[in-house]
């Protein structure tokens, strides 16, 4: 169904937004307020007569007109809290909240924020007294010549002084003469930075950052960048001074860091983030933040957007920007030039007729109107910056030429404009420059710095047979010096797989090197080989020294644990092969054993031999593609606390627990002559690795109740609904390696292993395996997955097993704000909760409850009841979503639809509702009116199981609320809501934990406490 959207503002930026939105096939009409002459009468664009400062009236207007979402153009409404007001009223709004918009509305806040999060910016100080500010300017040990009004000043509150005297004069004008009003009550004094200024904007949903092409604004009124500061006299895009690599750097070090910082501080940032950046010799630094599209940058950026702007905004509001990143036109350049009134930025006349629009259109130009109005059917001037003329062409030169034709065609008395917009970029492009390897994306100097940093780390791994000295063409190893007499060599290679993805997402790179070493040396250990030396391969799109050093330091440390030398390696920087921030790893291990120590000894393995399991440290490095899928579908993030029973670390840290290295501890055992075979439980899990060290006609019978399975495996199985076979084929399930020993050697080998500080258990035996039968049988795996107890070395249990409770999967149905939804979200995210919310379903789009769910990272689904012919069809659609999310319990939180009989019967005993009275009194939708009308002194709220009759199911919990003299429906409702927020989560916990349930006789049952 075609949508109505609303744009707030009246400038050229808002005309451009409306113009781009109107191109969407999804949009029926774009309403603009206050708007201008350009937005007044287009085919799909019109102005709306509604105040944008009266947020309540605007919200009601949007509801009445069924506006899908509101797009806020200027900064002032954002700072005034329009987003929060509209969102709380159930109207979706594209833009940051007032709290997040402080990045623009308070330059002091922005500077302090940048300092907290390590975002590069100029040195600065803030002052509320002009005398102190001037004293600092005179005494500062850097050129403190940039004076800014801390508050909003319509883009004009920045003065770049040429001297200390001029800077002090600017302080007087801002603070004492009130040149910018209240915006100048605090001033920020900044270091004067040198370099090109560029505008780098992005879309963000609070997590994902999608950069736009960089633009360059021209603030000065006159050509040659002379004259007073303005709101902007023109812009072009893309800015050639910002290469793809530099834009990636700006995204990672500035834009993403800003969005992540706002999230960490509890003020998620959604909408458009604009960073005004200066390209200094020390790299890009932030001059200021804006919390919306720039004007005139918007007029050159949006014409280059290939994607549907409606779809981009909708995915941003839905928190799904990562699934539909915007696409931009290639090989196109846009230039826009502002035509201003004579006298701007000072006093100017209004009412001058503007002509030439058809002529400009005939030239293929876009005219975006700003300070214009309609008078007697004519377009007249009505502001300082009147309009912008935009050309989209193949290059800057042709775009500038065509814009000049437009400036000659569009006319009004006293028009002021510049004809040199983009000239600096053209000069930049025309500079003769030879290409360098670094410009193509390979930084040899950075690679040399890395080698210098890791040389001492590798040197420390030297051992008999090898004195490590990085830098040669190859490494040497002396087997005789290492003590070998009749050696065989063993070699192995491996990687870390998609565990790397989690390390990169968590920005934790110091443990992944041990995974790499362990995967290789544990493999050659299966041949009985002592690891001698290791080679690593690190590849990336762009070398980040800190990341690479952390990874290689982890490799070197792990080589020390394994007893092998880090003999060499390769660092490959390959532009365009990997996305920014990603890298890959591979490792190569070479080891040796004396000929008579080679494993496995297949001829000695017989039926009845014991199988000893060696404890793993966790998941090790296999199965992570499945792990990542399970986490993505769960209610947890990698930054969330680990599931119950998994320790106090985050889920990400738990999953990144490094793979255990067995070489030092198990080599003495393997070389004792008592071990017939050693299997490393790697990719393929228990089912596929043990047969690799057995004769063809033998297999193993394992009992999962004989070893301790870490709780993380239980969580993965429950969250992913994995079968026993899938668990055993994908994961090590707590067993990182397996030894095969003779039955009479079992106790001795167990003691030997445990003396090496390894946990070990007898977990099964070798059995005959007829052809075609599974070679590994794992009994009781499901039962053991529910157990979290300690297991003794002989396989018996100590104490009792405590069952790991499975969290109930909860779906919440809402119709609006979901008044109790936030209470349910907060309670289920607490440690000890027996439930977690897996989906929120609404029968209405764009309601506040959906935003609450999105902020908590909970999936949402909108099922509009109006799209279905009957209640049963509508309920069936809901039921399909509930089944898709494997729902256990349904909570109704302000869900304003009567559910059909078949649906209620299916979910009998699994569906909870809360009613604002002490049932069975005052049933129905007007409970508070009934209570006040009856004159009762006590009312309250009730959580009950849902039955086919309205408000009639068995009661789970009630909370009394006194009715006070003089109470109105509003005051009573507010107190009852507080009680609801308390008992609805409590009732859910009772049901989810199994403490109460609905019996077969339809009556409430509960666990009886002793």
mmCIF file of C-alpha atoms in Angstrom, residues 6 190 199 265 312 353 444 450 469 494 502 514 612 621 673 679 739 745 793 806 811 832 870 932 979 985:
data_model
loop_
_atom_site.group_PDB
_atom_site.id
_atom_site.type_symbol
_atom_site.label_atom_id
_atom_site.label_comp_id
_atom_site.label_asym_id
_atom_site.label_seq_id
_atom_site.Cartn_x
_atom_site.Cartn_y
_atom_site.Cartn_z
ATOM 1 C CA UNK A 6 6.118 13.819 6.432
ATOM 2 C CA UNK A 190 39.913 25.371 19.683
ATOM 3 C CA UNK A 199 31.790 16.729 5.082
ATOM 4 C CA UNK A 265 26.616 5.551 26.976
ATOM 5 C CA UNK A 312 16.902 3.140 3.352
ATOM 6 C CA UNK A 353 10.051 37.651 -8.265
ATOM 7 C CA UNK A 444 55.410 -1.382 3.004
ATOM 8 C CA UNK A 450 55.213 -4.772 12.227
ATOM 9 C CA UNK A 469 65.978 -14.410 13.557
ATOM 10 C CA UNK A 494 45.045 -25.297 9.492
ATOM 11 C CA UNK A 502 33.632 -13.165 16.446
ATOM 12 C CA UNK A 514 46.658 -19.614 20.279
ATOM 13 C CA UNK A 612 40.225 -41.806 27.620
ATOM 14 C CA UNK A 621 37.908 -23.584 16.927
ATOM 15 C CA UNK A 673 54.658 -46.561 25.059
ATOM 16 C CA UNK A 679 42.846 -38.320 18.172
ATOM 17 C CA UNK A 739 43.588 -41.579 23.892
ATOM 18 C CA UNK A 745 46.895 -49.580 31.352
ATOM 19 C CA UNK A 793 38.711 -39.353 37.131
ATOM 20 C CA UNK A 806 16.120 -24.195 29.643
ATOM 21 C CA UNK A 811 6.528 -13.930 22.407
ATOM 22 C CA UNK A 832 18.301 -15.686 36.881
ATOM 23 C CA UNK A 870 -11.440 -13.276 9.440
ATOM 24 C CA UNK A 932 -14.607 4.625 40.235
ATOM 25 C CA UNK A 979 1.586 -2.465 39.921
ATOM 26 C CA UNK A 985 7.207 -10.069 35.097
#
